[in-house]
Structures are given as structure tokens and as C-alpha cells.
Coordinates of C-alpha atoms and ligand atoms in Angstrom, one line a residue:
M149 CA 70.8 107.6 107.1
R150 CA 75.0 107.7 108.3
H151 CA 76.6 105.6 105.8
L152 CA 76.2 107.5 102.3
V153 CA 78.5 108.6 99.3
R154 CA 77.8 110.6 97.0
S155 CA 79.0 110.3 93.4
V156 CA 78.5 110.7 89.8
P157 CA 76.7 112.7 88.4
Q158 CA 78.1 115.5 91.0
T159 CA 81.9 115.9 90.1
C160 CA 84.4 117.4 92.9
P161 CA 84.7 121.1 93.4
G162 CA 87.2 123.2 91.5
P163 CA 90.0 125.2 93.4
S164 CA 87.8 127.9 94.8
S165 CA 84.9 125.9 95.4
H166 CA 84.2 126.1 99.0
L167 CA 81.0 122.9 99.4
S168 CA 81.4 121.7 102.6
P169 CA 79.0 118.5 103.1
L170 CA 78.8 120.3 106.3
S171 CA 77.3 123.1 105.8
S172 CA 75.3 122.2 102.3
A173 CA 73.8 118.8 103.6
G174 CA 74.1 119.0 107.6
R175 CA 75.7 115.2 107.8
Q176 CA 78.6 113.3 107.1
N177 CA 78.9 110.1 105.6
Y178 CA 81.2 108.3 107.1
D179 CA 82.6 108.1 111.0
L180 CA 85.9 107.5 109.7
L181 CA 87.7 107.8 106.4
V182 CA 90.9 106.4 105.9
I183 CA 92.9 107.4 103.3
G184 CA 95.7 105.4 101.8
G185 CA 95.3 101.1 102.1
G186 CA 98.8 100.3 103.3
S187 CA 99.7 98.6 106.4
G188 CA 98.9 101.6 108.6
G189 CA 95.7 102.2 107.1
L190 CA 93.8 98.6 106.1
A191 CA 94.7 98.2 110.1
C192 CA 93.3 101.3 111.7
A193 CA 90.1 101.1 109.1
K194 CA 89.9 97.5 110.2
E195 CA 89.9 98.2 113.8
A196 CA 87.6 100.8 113.6
A197 CA 84.9 98.9 111.9
Q198 CA 85.2 96.3 114.6
L199 CA 84.9 98.2 116.7
G200 CA 81.1 100.0 114.9
K201 CA 82.2 102.8 113.2
K202 CA 80.9 103.2 110.0
V203 CA 84.2 103.3 108.0
A204 CA 85.9 103.7 104.0
V205 CA 89.1 103.6 103.0
V206 CA 90.5 104.5 99.8
D207 CA 93.7 103.3 98.1
Y208 CA 95.1 104.2 94.8
V209 CA 98.3 103.5 93.2
E210 CA 99.9 105.6 90.7
P211 CA 102.0 103.8 88.0
S212 CA 105.7 104.0 88.8
P213 CA 107.3 106.0 86.1
R214 CA 108.6 102.8 83.9
G215 CA 104.2 101.8 84.6
T216 CA 104.1 99.2 87.2
R217 CA 101.3 99.0 89.1
W218 CA 100.0 96.9 91.3
G219 CA 96.7 96.2 94.4
L220 CA 95.4 97.1 97.7
G221 CA 98.1 96.7 100.6
G222 CA 100.1 99.8 100.6
T223 CA 104.2 99.3 100.3
C224 CA 105.1 96.6 102.5
V225 CA 102.7 93.6 100.5
N226 CA 103.5 95.1 97.0
V227 CA 106.7 96.3 97.3
G228 CA 108.7 96.1 99.7
C229 CA 108.9 94.0 103.1
I230 CA 106.9 91.1 101.4
P231 CA 108.0 90.5 98.0
K232 CA 112.1 91.3 99.3
K233 CA 112.2 89.2 102.7
L234 CA 110.8 86.0 99.7
M235 CA 114.0 87.3 97.2
H236 CA 116.2 87.4 100.0
Q237 CA 114.8 83.8 100.9
A238 CA 115.5 82.7 97.4
A239 CA 118.9 84.1 97.2
L240 CA 119.2 82.5 101.0
L241 CA 118.5 79.2 99.9
G242 CA 121.7 79.4 97.1
G243 CA 123.7 79.2 100.1
M244 CA 122.5 76.4 101.7
V245 CA 122.9 75.3 97.7
R246 CA 126.2 75.9 98.0
D247 CA 126.8 74.1 101.5
A248 CA 124.2 71.3 100.7
P249 CA 127.5 68.3 99.0
H250 CA 129.4 69.1 103.1
Y251 CA 126.4 67.6 104.2
G252 CA 126.3 64.6 102.2
W253 CA 124.0 66.2 99.1
A254 CA 125.0 64.9 95.4
L255 CA 124.1 68.2 93.8
Q256 CA 124.4 69.0 89.9
P257 CA 125.2 72.8 89.4
V258 CA 121.5 74.1 90.1
P259 CA 120.8 77.4 87.6
H260 CA 118.4 80.4 89.2
D261 CA 115.5 81.4 87.1
W262 CA 114.7 85.2 87.7
T263 CA 111.0 84.6 85.7
T264 CA 110.0 81.5 88.4
M265 CA 111.0 83.1 90.9
A266 CA 108.8 86.4 90.0
E267 CA 106.5 84.7 89.0
A268 CA 106.2 82.9 92.6
V269 CA 106.1 86.1 94.2
Q270 CA 103.5 88.2 92.7
N271 CA 101.1 85.8 92.5
H272 CA 101.6 85.3 96.4
V273 CA 101.6 88.9 96.4
K274 CA 98.3 89.0 94.3
S275 CA 96.5 87.0 96.4
L276 CA 97.6 88.9 99.7
N277 CA 96.1 92.1 97.4
W278 CA 93.0 89.2 97.1
G279 CA 93.3 88.6 101.4
H280 CA 93.0 92.5 102.1
R281 CA 89.8 93.0 99.8
V282 CA 88.1 90.5 101.5
Q283 CA 88.8 91.2 105.2
L284 CA 87.8 94.5 104.3
Q285 CA 84.6 93.4 103.2
D286 CA 84.3 90.8 105.9
R287 CA 84.4 93.9 108.3
K288 CA 82.3 95.5 106.9
V289 CA 84.5 99.0 105.3
T290 CA 83.8 100.3 102.4
Y291 CA 86.5 100.3 99.4
F292 CA 87.2 102.4 96.5
N293 CA 90.1 102.3 94.5
I294 CA 90.3 106.3 93.9
K295 CA 93.0 108.9 94.9
A296 CA 91.9 111.1 96.9
S297 CA 92.4 114.8 98.1
F298 CA 90.8 117.2 100.0
V299 CA 88.2 119.8 99.0
D300 CA 87.9 120.9 102.6
A301 CA 88.7 119.7 106.5
H302 CA 86.3 116.9 106.1
M303 CA 85.7 116.2 102.7
V304 CA 87.4 114.6 100.0
C305 CA 87.4 114.1 96.5
G306 CA 88.5 111.3 94.4
V307 CA 89.2 110.3 91.0
S308 CA 89.2 106.9 89.8
K309 CA 91.6 105.5 87.3
G310 CA 88.3 105.9 84.7
G311 CA 88.1 109.8 85.3
K312 CA 84.9 108.8 87.8
E313 CA 84.6 111.8 90.3
T314 CA 83.4 110.3 94.8
L315 CA 82.9 112.5 97.4
L316 CA 83.3 111.0 100.5
S317 CA 82.8 112.9 103.4
A318 CA 84.0 112.0 107.7
E319 CA 83.7 112.6 111.2
H320 CA 87.6 112.2 111.3
I321 CA 89.8 111.3 108.3
V322 CA 93.1 109.3 108.8
I323 CA 96.1 110.4 106.4
A324 CA 98.2 106.7 105.7
T325 CA 99.3 107.1 102.2
G326 CA 102.8 106.0 102.6
G327 CA 106.0 107.2 100.5
R328 CA 107.7 106.9 96.5
P329 CA 110.9 106.3 96.0
R330 CA 112.9 109.3 95.2
Y331 CA 114.6 109.7 91.6
P332 CA 117.5 112.1 91.3
T333 CA 116.7 115.2 90.0
H334 CA 119.7 116.3 88.8
I335 CA 121.0 113.5 87.0
E336 CA 120.7 113.3 83.2
G337 CA 119.1 110.1 82.4
A338 CA 118.2 109.0 86.2
L339 CA 114.4 108.4 85.3
E340 CA 114.3 107.6 81.8
Y341 CA 117.0 104.5 81.9
G342 CA 116.8 103.7 85.7
I343 CA 114.2 101.7 87.7
T344 CA 113.3 101.6 91.6
S345 CA 112.1 99.2 94.1
D346 CA 108.6 100.2 92.5
D347 CA 110.2 98.2 89.7
L348 CA 112.6 95.5 90.9
F349 CA 110.1 93.0 92.2
W350 CA 108.2 92.7 89.4
L351 CA 110.3 92.3 86.7
K352 CA 109.4 90.2 84.8
E353 CA 113.0 89.4 83.2
S354 CA 116.6 89.5 85.6
P355 CA 117.7 92.6 86.1
G356 CA 121.1 91.4 84.7
K357 CA 124.4 93.3 85.9
T358 CA 123.0 95.5 88.2
L359 CA 124.5 99.1 90.0
V360 CA 122.4 100.0 93.1
V361 CA 123.0 103.8 93.8
G362 CA 122.6 104.6 97.6
A363 CA 123.5 102.4 100.8
S364 CA 121.3 102.5 102.9
Y365 CA 117.6 99.5 103.6
V366 CA 116.8 99.7 100.9
A367 CA 120.0 99.6 98.5
L368 CA 122.1 97.2 100.8
E369 CA 119.2 94.6 101.3
C370 CA 118.3 94.6 96.9
A371 CA 122.0 94.5 96.8
G372 CA 122.4 91.4 98.8
F373 CA 119.8 89.5 97.3
L374 CA 120.6 90.4 93.2
T375 CA 124.1 89.2 94.3
G376 CA 122.8 85.9 96.3
L377 CA 121.0 85.3 93.2
G378 CA 124.0 85.2 90.9
L379 CA 124.2 88.9 89.8
D380 CA 127.1 90.6 88.8
T381 CA 125.5 93.8 91.9
T382 CA 127.5 97.2 92.1
V383 CA 126.7 99.5 95.3
M384 CA 127.2 103.3 94.8
I385 CA 127.8 104.8 98.6
R386 CA 128.1 108.2 98.5
S387 CA 129.0 109.1 101.8
I388 CA 128.5 106.0 104.7
P389 CA 126.3 102.5 105.0
L390 CA 123.5 102.3 106.8
R391 CA 123.3 106.4 108.3
G392 CA 121.7 105.6 111.8
F393 CA 122.5 102.1 112.6
D394 CA 125.5 101.7 114.8
Q395 CA 128.6 102.3 112.4
Q396 CA 130.6 99.5 113.4
M397 CA 127.4 96.5 112.7
S398 CA 127.3 98.7 109.6
S399 CA 130.8 97.9 108.7
L400 CA 130.6 94.3 108.9
V401 CA 127.4 94.0 107.2
T402 CA 128.9 95.7 104.4
E403 CA 132.6 93.5 104.8
Y404 CA 130.1 90.3 104.8
M405 CA 128.6 91.1 101.5
A406 CA 132.1 91.9 99.8
S407 CA 132.8 88.9 100.1
Q408 CA 129.8 87.3 98.9
G409 CA 130.6 89.2 96.3
T410 CA 128.8 92.0 95.6
R411 CA 131.5 94.7 94.5
F412 CA 131.4 98.2 96.7
L413 CA 132.7 102.2 94.7
R414 CA 132.5 103.8 98.1
G415 CA 132.7 108.0 98.4
C416 CA 130.9 108.2 94.3
T417 CA 128.0 109.4 92.8
P418 CA 126.6 109.2 89.8
S419 CA 126.5 112.2 86.6
R420 CA 125.0 110.2 83.8
V421 CA 123.1 107.6 82.8
Q422 CA 122.7 107.4 78.8
R423 CA 121.8 104.1 77.1
L424 CA 124.4 102.5 74.4
P425 CA 123.2 101.3 70.7
D426 CA 123.9 97.5 72.4
G427 CA 121.2 98.2 75.3
Q428 CA 123.6 98.9 77.9
L429 CA 123.5 101.7 80.0
Q430 CA 126.5 103.7 80.8
V431 CA 127.0 105.3 84.1
T432 CA 129.6 108.4 84.2
W433 CA 130.1 109.6 88.2
E434 CA 132.6 110.9 89.8
D435 CA 135.2 109.9 92.9
P436 CA 136.2 112.9 94.8
S437 CA 139.1 111.0 96.1
S438 CA 140.8 110.8 92.9
G439 CA 138.5 114.0 91.5
K440 CA 137.9 112.0 88.7
E441 CA 135.1 110.8 86.3
D442 CA 134.6 107.3 85.7
T443 CA 131.8 104.9 83.8
G444 CA 130.8 101.5 83.5
T445 CA 128.1 99.4 81.9
F446 CA 125.1 97.9 83.7
N447 CA 122.2 95.8 82.5
T448 CA 120.1 97.6 85.1
V449 CA 120.2 100.8 87.3
L450 CA 118.4 101.0 90.7
W451 CA 117.9 104.1 92.3
A452 CA 118.2 103.5 96.0
I453 CA 118.4 107.2 97.6
G454 CA 115.3 107.1 99.8
R455 CA 111.5 108.3 99.8
I456 CA 109.4 111.4 99.6
P457 CA 106.1 110.8 100.9
E458 CA 102.5 110.8 99.6
T459 CA 101.7 114.2 100.6
R460 CA 101.9 116.2 97.5
S461 CA 98.9 115.6 95.0
L462 CA 96.7 115.6 98.6
N463 CA 95.9 119.4 99.1
L464 CA 96.3 119.4 102.0
E465 CA 96.8 123.1 103.0
K466 CA 92.4 122.8 101.9
A467 CA 92.3 121.1 104.9
G468 CA 94.6 123.2 107.0
V469 CA 96.9 120.1 107.5
H470 CA 100.7 121.1 108.0
T471 CA 104.0 119.7 106.8
S472 CA 107.2 120.0 107.5
P473 CA 108.9 122.5 105.1
T474 CA 112.1 120.0 105.0
S475 CA 111.0 116.5 105.0
Q476 CA 107.2 117.3 103.3
K477 CA 105.9 114.9 106.0
I478 CA 102.5 115.4 108.5
L479 CA 103.5 117.3 111.3
V480 CA 101.9 115.1 114.2
D481 CA 101.6 114.7 117.9
A482 CA 102.4 111.9 120.2
Q483 CA 98.6 111.0 119.8
E484 CA 99.0 111.1 115.6
T485 CA 97.0 114.2 115.6
T486 CA 97.6 116.8 112.6
S487 CA 97.0 120.6 112.8
V488 CA 93.8 119.8 112.9
P489 CA 91.9 118.0 115.2
H490 CA 89.7 115.5 113.8
I491 CA 92.4 114.6 111.5
Y492 CA 95.7 112.2 111.9
A493 CA 98.3 111.0 110.2
I494 CA 100.0 107.3 110.4
G495 CA 102.6 105.1 109.2
D496 CA 105.8 106.5 106.2
V497 CA 103.8 109.8 105.9
A498 CA 104.0 111.6 109.8
E499 CA 106.8 113.4 110.2
G500 CA 108.9 111.3 113.3
R501 CA 108.2 107.7 112.9
P502 CA 110.2 104.8 111.6
E503 CA 109.6 103.5 108.3
L504 CA 108.4 100.4 109.4
T505 CA 105.3 98.0 109.1
P506 CA 104.8 97.2 112.4
T507 CA 104.9 100.6 114.0
A508 CA 102.7 102.2 111.2
I509 CA 100.0 98.5 112.1
M510 CA 100.3 99.7 115.5
A511 CA 99.8 103.4 115.4
G512 CA 97.0 102.7 113.5
K513 CA 95.2 100.1 115.9
L514 CA 95.6 102.7 118.9
L515 CA 94.1 105.4 117.0
A516 CA 90.8 103.5 116.1
Q517 CA 90.8 102.2 119.6
R518 CA 91.1 106.1 120.3
L519 CA 88.7 106.9 118.5
C520 CA 86.2 105.4 119.3
G521 CA 86.7 105.6 122.7
Q522 CA 88.3 101.8 123.6
S523 CA 91.2 102.8 124.9
S524 CA 93.9 106.1 125.5
D525 CA 97.1 104.3 124.5
V526 CA 99.5 106.1 122.7
M527 CA 101.9 104.3 119.9
D528 CA 105.1 104.1 122.4
Y529 CA 107.8 104.8 119.2
E530 CA 110.8 103.8 121.7
N531 CA 113.4 100.5 121.6
V532 CA 111.3 99.3 118.1
P533 CA 113.1 96.3 116.7
T534 CA 114.4 96.4 112.6
T535 CA 115.8 93.6 111.0
V536 CA 118.5 95.0 107.6
F537 CA 117.8 91.1 105.8
T538 CA 121.1 91.7 103.8
P539 CA 122.5 88.0 103.1
L540 CA 123.8 87.8 107.0
E541 CA 120.8 89.7 108.7
Y542 CA 121.8 92.9 110.7
G543 CA 118.8 92.8 113.6
C544 CA 119.3 95.4 116.4
V545 CA 116.8 97.0 119.4
G546 CA 117.7 100.5 121.6
L547 CA 120.5 102.3 120.6
S548 CA 123.6 102.3 118.6
E549 CA 126.7 102.1 120.6
E550 CA 128.3 105.6 119.1
E551 CA 123.8 107.4 120.3
A552 CA 124.8 105.2 123.9
V553 CA 127.6 107.3 124.4
A554 CA 125.9 110.5 122.9
R555 CA 123.9 110.7 125.7
H556 CA 125.6 109.1 128.4
G557 CA 128.8 109.4 128.2
E558 CA 131.5 106.6 127.3
E559 CA 132.9 106.4 131.2
H560 CA 129.5 105.3 131.7
V561 CA 128.3 102.7 128.4
E562 CA 129.5 98.7 128.9
V563 CA 129.8 96.9 125.4
Y564 CA 129.4 93.6 125.9
H565 CA 130.2 92.2 122.3
A566 CA 131.0 88.3 120.9
Y567 CA 132.1 87.6 117.6
Y568 CA 131.2 83.7 116.8
K569 CA 130.4 81.0 114.6
P570 CA 127.1 79.5 114.1
L571 CA 127.3 75.8 114.2
E572 CA 126.3 75.6 110.4
F573 CA 128.4 76.9 109.2
T574 CA 130.9 74.8 110.7
V575 CA 130.5 71.7 108.3
A576 CA 129.9 73.5 105.2
E577 CA 133.1 75.4 106.4
R578 CA 131.8 79.0 105.7
D579 CA 133.6 82.4 106.4
A580 CA 132.2 83.4 110.0
S581 CA 134.7 86.4 110.6
Q582 CA 131.8 89.3 110.3
C583 CA 129.1 86.9 112.6
Y584 CA 128.6 89.5 115.6
I585 CA 126.6 90.7 118.2
K586 CA 127.4 93.2 120.4
M587 CA 124.9 94.3 123.5
V588 CA 125.3 97.9 125.0
C589 CA 124.7 98.4 128.1
L590 CA 124.3 101.3 131.2
R591 CA 127.6 100.5 133.3
K592 CA 126.8 101.4 136.7
P593 CA 124.9 97.5 138.0
P594 CA 122.5 95.6 137.1
Q595 CA 123.8 97.0 134.3
L596 CA 120.4 97.9 132.3
V597 CA 120.4 97.7 128.9
L598 CA 120.2 100.1 126.3
G599 CA 120.6 98.3 123.0
L600 CA 121.2 94.4 121.4
H601 CA 123.1 94.2 117.8
F602 CA 123.2 91.3 116.3
L603 CA 124.2 89.8 112.7
G604 CA 123.5 86.5 112.1
P605 CA 121.4 83.9 110.7
N606 CA 117.9 84.8 111.8
A607 CA 118.7 87.6 113.2
G608 CA 114.9 88.8 113.0
E609 CA 113.8 85.8 114.4
V610 CA 116.6 86.3 117.0
T611 CA 115.9 90.6 118.6
Q612 CA 112.1 90.0 118.0
G613 CA 112.3 88.2 121.0
F614 CA 115.5 90.1 123.4
A615 CA 112.9 93.2 121.9
L616 CA 110.6 92.3 124.6
G617 CA 112.9 91.6 127.4
I618 CA 114.6 95.2 126.7
K619 CA 110.7 96.3 126.2
C620 CA 110.8 95.4 129.6
G621 CA 113.4 97.5 130.9
A622 CA 116.1 94.1 130.8
S623 CA 119.3 94.5 132.6
Y624 CA 122.6 92.7 132.1
A625 CA 122.5 90.6 135.1
Q626 CA 119.0 89.3 133.6
V627 CA 120.0 88.5 130.6
M628 CA 122.6 86.6 132.2
R629 CA 120.1 85.5 134.4
T630 CA 118.1 83.7 130.9
V631 CA 119.7 79.9 130.1
G632 CA 120.3 79.8 125.9
I633 CA 118.7 76.9 123.7
H634 CA 121.4 75.0 122.3
P635 CA 123.0 75.0 119.7
T636 CA 121.4 78.2 118.4
C637 CA 123.1 81.3 117.5
A638 CA 120.3 83.0 120.2
E639 CA 122.3 81.6 123.0
E640 CA 125.3 83.9 121.9
V641 CA 123.3 86.7 123.4
A642 CA 123.1 84.9 126.6
K643 CA 127.1 84.4 127.4
L644 CA 128.0 87.5 126.3
R645 CA 130.9 87.8 128.7
I646 CA 133.7 90.1 127.9
S647 CA 133.4 93.7 127.4
K648 CA 135.1 96.5 125.3
R649 CA 136.8 97.9 127.3
S650 CA 138.9 94.6 129.1
G651 CA 140.6 94.0 125.8
L652 CA 140.2 90.5 126.0
D653 CA 139.5 88.5 122.8
P654 CA 135.6 88.4 122.2
T655 CA 136.2 85.4 119.7
V656 CA 133.4 82.3 121.0
T657 CA 135.6 79.5 121.5
G658 CA 134.2 75.5 122.1
C659 CA 130.8 74.8 122.7
Ligands
FAD896 P1 101.8 102.0 102.5 O1 102.2 101.3 102.4 O2 102.3 102.8 101.0 O3 100.3 102.6 101.9 C1 100.0 104.0 101.3 C2 98.9 103.8 100.5 O4 98.0 104.7 100.5 C3 99.5 103.2 98.9 O5 97.9 102.2 99.3 C4 99.5 104.1 98.0 O6 99.5 103.8 96.6 C5 97.8 105.0 98.9 N1 97.9 105.9 98.2 C6 98.4 107.0 98.2 N2 98.1 108.4 98.6 C7 97.1 108.2 98.2 C8 95.7 108.8 97.5 N3 96.6 110.1 97.6 N4 94.9 108.4 97.4 C9 93.9 107.4 97.9 N5 95.7 106.3 97.9 C10 96.7 106.9 98.6 N6 109.1 97.7 106.2 C11 109.6 96.7 107.9 O7 108.9 96.8 108.9 N7 110.2 95.2 106.8 C12 110.9 95.4 106.4 O8 111.5 94.3 105.2 C13 110.3 96.3 105.7 N8 110.8 96.4 103.6 C14 110.8 97.5 103.1 C15 111.1 96.9 101.9 C16 111.4 97.5 100.6 C17 111.9 98.1 99.6 C18 110.5 98.7 101.2 C19 110.3 100.1 100.1 C20 109.5 99.1 102.2 C21 109.9 98.6 103.0 N9 109.7 98.9 104.7 C22 109.8 97.6 104.8 C23 108.9 99.7 104.6 C24 107.0 99.6 104.6 O9 107.0 98.9 104.0 C25 106.6 100.9 105.2 O10 107.0 101.0 106.1 C26 105.2 99.9 105.3 O11 104.4 100.1 104.0 C27 104.4 101.7 105.5 O12 103.1 101.5 105.9 P2 102.0 103.1 105.4 O13 100.6 102.5 105.3 O14 102.0 104.6 106.3 O15 102.1 103.2 104.0
NDP897 P1 117.0 106.1 103.5 O1 116.3 106.9 103.6 O2 116.7 105.6 104.6 O3 118.2 106.6 102.7 C1 118.8 106.7 101.7 C2 119.8 106.3 101.0 O4 120.3 106.6 99.9 C3 120.8 106.7 102.0 O5 122.3 105.5 101.9 C4 121.8 108.1 101.8 O6 123.1 108.4 101.6 C5 121.2 108.0 99.8 N1 121.5 108.7 99.4 C6 120.3 109.8 99.5 N2 120.3 110.8 98.0 C7 121.2 110.7 97.1 C8 121.7 111.0 96.3 N3 121.4 111.8 95.1 N4 123.2 110.0 96.1 C9 123.4 108.9 95.9 N5 123.3 108.5 97.2 C10 122.0 109.4 98.1 O7 116.3 105.2 102.4 P2 116.0 103.9 101.5 O8 114.6 104.3 100.9 O9 117.1 102.9 102.0 O10 114.4 103.9 102.9 C11 114.0 103.8 103.4 C12 113.1 103.4 104.5 O11 112.2 102.2 104.3 C13 113.7 103.0 105.5 O12 114.1 104.3 107.2 C14 113.5 102.0 106.5 O13 112.9 102.5 107.4 C15 112.3 101.3 105.2 N6 113.2 100.1 104.8 C16 112.5 98.9 106.4 C17 113.3 97.8 106.0 C18 113.2 97.1 105.8 O14 112.5 96.7 108.0 N7 114.4 95.4 106.3 C19 113.9 97.2 104.1 C20 113.9 98.5 103.8 C21 113.0 100.2 104.2 P3 123.4 109.3 102.7 O15 123.5 108.9 104.2 O16 125.0 110.3 102.0 O17 122.7 109.9 102.8

């Protein structure tokens, strides 16, 4: 029988043990063992099981330093995409409530209640946790709620919350352990008084006046919805916003946020967090431009300064799996194979991969198909679309203007652009100064599209469709032959006539 688990009374071998399932018992318990039940791991496990493999998934959530814990499904479901998008939606609704009187709705002032929102969001997340468990059961994937580490290249030891140890072995092992938010190590009071995105979505009470430290996806998205919910919110940026994104678009994102009330402290880094007698947090920061220290008081300090891959507790050296000395992420090739031929790594834990749910899922599914001999397709990480869910959403696919110029030279790049006004902003008298689109193309006909950048409502929905065109090698000429859907914001993409080079005013006027 292949489908065996050796569990208590057998305990996990200590550091000096050489026990191997192959040498000691000559058998392998699973065809595939997946470590990490998040976006990539669950997708891989379910696909492999559907294709007839004996599969086990182990997942374990180490509570955050604040003690926050959650269920099966990984970052996206519990402390990422899902609660984030729902809270973003809560904030957008606030904007619609403000628009409503212009459209004839006689509304009283509507206060927002964090506790009600958080409870609803958390209940939805719990229903997704349950849904994942049911799906694993339906597909006959064995699930263990244990924290795994390698014993050797074929065997993994898992420890449950109560200390029970389980040994699992498999022919193939997939590491999909994701990452966790990083805390600063050199700032007094950072760990003691600060929280991260792992805690924010599970707060039962409003975080109140909040300082968000960091300037990338997590920082700007969280600051955006906190502002939209009516909270006094400050973002501390040490360098530039949204590093790696098109910088013109990034500036427009933060300009819009500032117009909506988010405060920005630029070029500053915190040096100390202290709790005052009244319970508030006093943050001291350095402003290199003035050379001075400054302070401010907040109810909450949210660290959004990047993520650390979950490789530290895996005992990877026991299996011979190599990691990058700089990022600590697992080194993989195009097949997602690590330095050990039967061990793979997918998703956020793998070096050089975008930290996005759909890429982790697709990589996991394709890996399962290859392992089952169903396909030889490898994941294509080119032209992955993404959206930053800031108050004015920013969707993009392909190259930024800077990247296109660096790769092809300025004289070979044509950028078409437009400032437009979403129809729904007109009656509501909303400012649309930052609603902007640009398409980065090769200059030579038929002008292959290299990148599309869209700032406006529903950017994710708009970008998804155009991503298909760009994946298929669309040219500017083909986009111009695409008939728009009127009246939408997306149709503005198919109407981009003004090139930056022409110097003409890119503001869209009329219908
Ligand atoms: P994860 O989903 O992180 O899953 C890893 C799992 O492994 C976890 O459950 C972890 O507890 C478990 N684990 C770790 N170590 C062990 C161990 N030793 N033993 C057993 N289990 C272990 N992406 C998007 O595409 N769109 C978004 O809108 C978006 N929003 C985000 C918002 C926030 C605030 C954050 C933080 C991320 C967001 N992301 C978003 C990124 C997305 O969540 C991740 O890219 C995705 O979840 C990565 O999937 P994964 O399978 O690699 O790892
Ligand atoms: P990132 O690694 O993308 O960014 C980290 C940010 O923190 C940068 O702005 C960085 O500034 C800043 N920073 C780092 N260290 C410090 C420090 N010591 N003091 C002050 N600032 C600091 O991390 P995120 O956590 O924002 O995002 C992680 C990944 O999660 C993203 O790459 C994305 O793939 C994924 N994600 C996706 C989302 C989506 O699809 N909508 C939403 C959220 C996350 P600097 O530029 O100066 O280094």
C-alpha cells in the first residue's frame, strides 16, 4: 500500500538522524507532498489529485507576533487579496455615498463602523477556509495541519499545534510556503507596538489614526482604504512610491491619494516607537532633507516594508535545497525545480517569481500536469497583468515606459496617452485630474504594444481584457481597430491617438 502516514508514537528524527524512508522501509508514502496550503500549494495538490496521484498537503499558520492566526488557504485568502479587496470595496462605497446626493439620493450622513465591516469580511474568509477543506476532501487530498521541516530529501517531519509529530515521505515534494511581513529589526518599539497586514484585516476595533510605513502595494493599498473609511492616515515613504512600476503612473497614484486626504511623509524613516501614558504611539522619524528628527502620535503603526520568504524553519539544508544568499528565496529553474531534482518550489517562496496569487496558482497547476505526464508546458512569467487597488486603481501589463526605453532606446519607443474623465465622475463633480492611460509601443509599424498602464475605476477589470491582447502580440494598429464599448473607461484605451512625442494636449474632450 502506497498511501501511508507514519505518525505517533514515532517521533521526528533529531538533527543527527540519518533515517530515510527509502533506506529504512523501501517505500514512499505519497506520490506528491505539498508543503504550504496557500494559492500555489492548494492549486498544485488539487490538480495532481485530480490526475490520479496520491497527494498530501501540510499547512500551518504560525501566529503573528501580535497573536493573530487564521485558517487554511494562505496569504491571499486570509491576510491578502481577499480581505484587502473587500475593505477597498468598503472604502469605495464611501465615495459612492458621497456621490449619491448628486444623483438624487437624499442621504443622511453615514458613519462607517469598522467592527461590522471586519466581522463580515472575517466571516467570508472563514467560509473560504472551510471551502478549501471541503475541496481537498472531495479530491481525496490528505490534509495535515502541521508545521513541516525536512528530515532528508524525501522525508518531512510535521509538528502539530499540540506538539504531535508526523513523518511523511513522498516521491515528489513541492514547497509553497509563501512569505510573511517583515518587521524592522533596528527600530526600538517596532515589534512591540507595530502591526503588519497579518493583523490589520483581523482587528475587531478600528485602528484609528494610522501611520503606514512603506510605499509599495501593501502600504498604498492599506493606506488607501483606511483613508477611504474616514481614518486619519499617513504614509511614510523612504524613497519612491511603487518601486518597479512606471513612475509617472506611481506619482499619479499618490497624487490622487493625497487629494483624498492621505498624508505623505516623503524621504523619512522611523527611528523609534514609544507608547505614551495615554496609550497612543509616539513615532520619531528622521528627515534627511532637514537633518532633523520629528515626532507624531498615532493609534496604530502598520509596517508594510516587504515580506520575508518562509524558508527559515524548513531545514532546507537537510534536503540539499539551495536558497539565494540575498533574498533567502528558493532557487528554481524554468520547470520550478530546485537544486534537488524531485523537489520543486512555487509562488512567493521561489526566487524571481512575481508575488501574485494567479501566478502561484498557474505555476502550481502546470507543475502538477508535468508531474503527471499530462503536459510539458512551463509557466510563462512574461506580461503578467496586475492591479494596485489604491483609491484610484492602477492596472498594468507589460513594460513601464522606463523599461521600454531602457530596452529599446527612446527613439524606438512611442507612447500614446490620454487624460480622460470617467462619465460617472461628471454628475458627481469628482476631480478626474489623475485618470490617465498610456500605451507603450514600439515605434516601428505595426507598433507592437509593449505595455499598457491604466489609472481609473475598475482598473483590474479593464486591464484583464487587454492583457489577453498583449499576450497575443497585439499591435497599436490592432488596438485602434478594436471597437470600443460606449460609454466606458475601457474604451479610452481604444481611442489613444495622441503620442507623447507629438507634444499635443492629451486631455480627452467631448464624448
Ligand atoms: P501563501 O499563500 O502565502 O501560502 C503559504 C502557506 O504555507 C501559508 O498558509 C503558510 O502558513 C504555510 N506555511 C509556511 N511555512 C510552512 C511550514 N513550514 N509548514 C506548513 N505550512 C507552512 N496578490 C494578488 O494577485 N492580488 C492581490 O490583490 C494581492 N493582494 C495582497 C495583499 C496583501 C496585503 C498581501 C500581503 C499579499 C497580496 N497578494 C496579492 C499576494 C498574494 O497573496 C501572494 O502572492 C500569494 O498568496 C502567494 O501564494 P503562495 O502559495 O506562494 O503562498
Ligand atoms: P515590496 O517589497 O513590494 O515593497 C516594500 C516597500 O517597503 C518599499 O516601498 C520599500 O521602499 C519599503 N521599505 C523596505 N524597507 C523599509 C524600511 N526599513 N523602512 C521604510 N521603508 C522600507 O513589499 P509589499 O509588502 O508592499 O508587497 C509584497 C508583494 O506582495 C508585492 O511585490 C506584490 O507582488 C504582492 N502584493 C500584490 C498586491 C496586488 O496584486 N494588488 C497587493 C499587495 C501585495 P524602497 O523602495 O525604498 O525599498
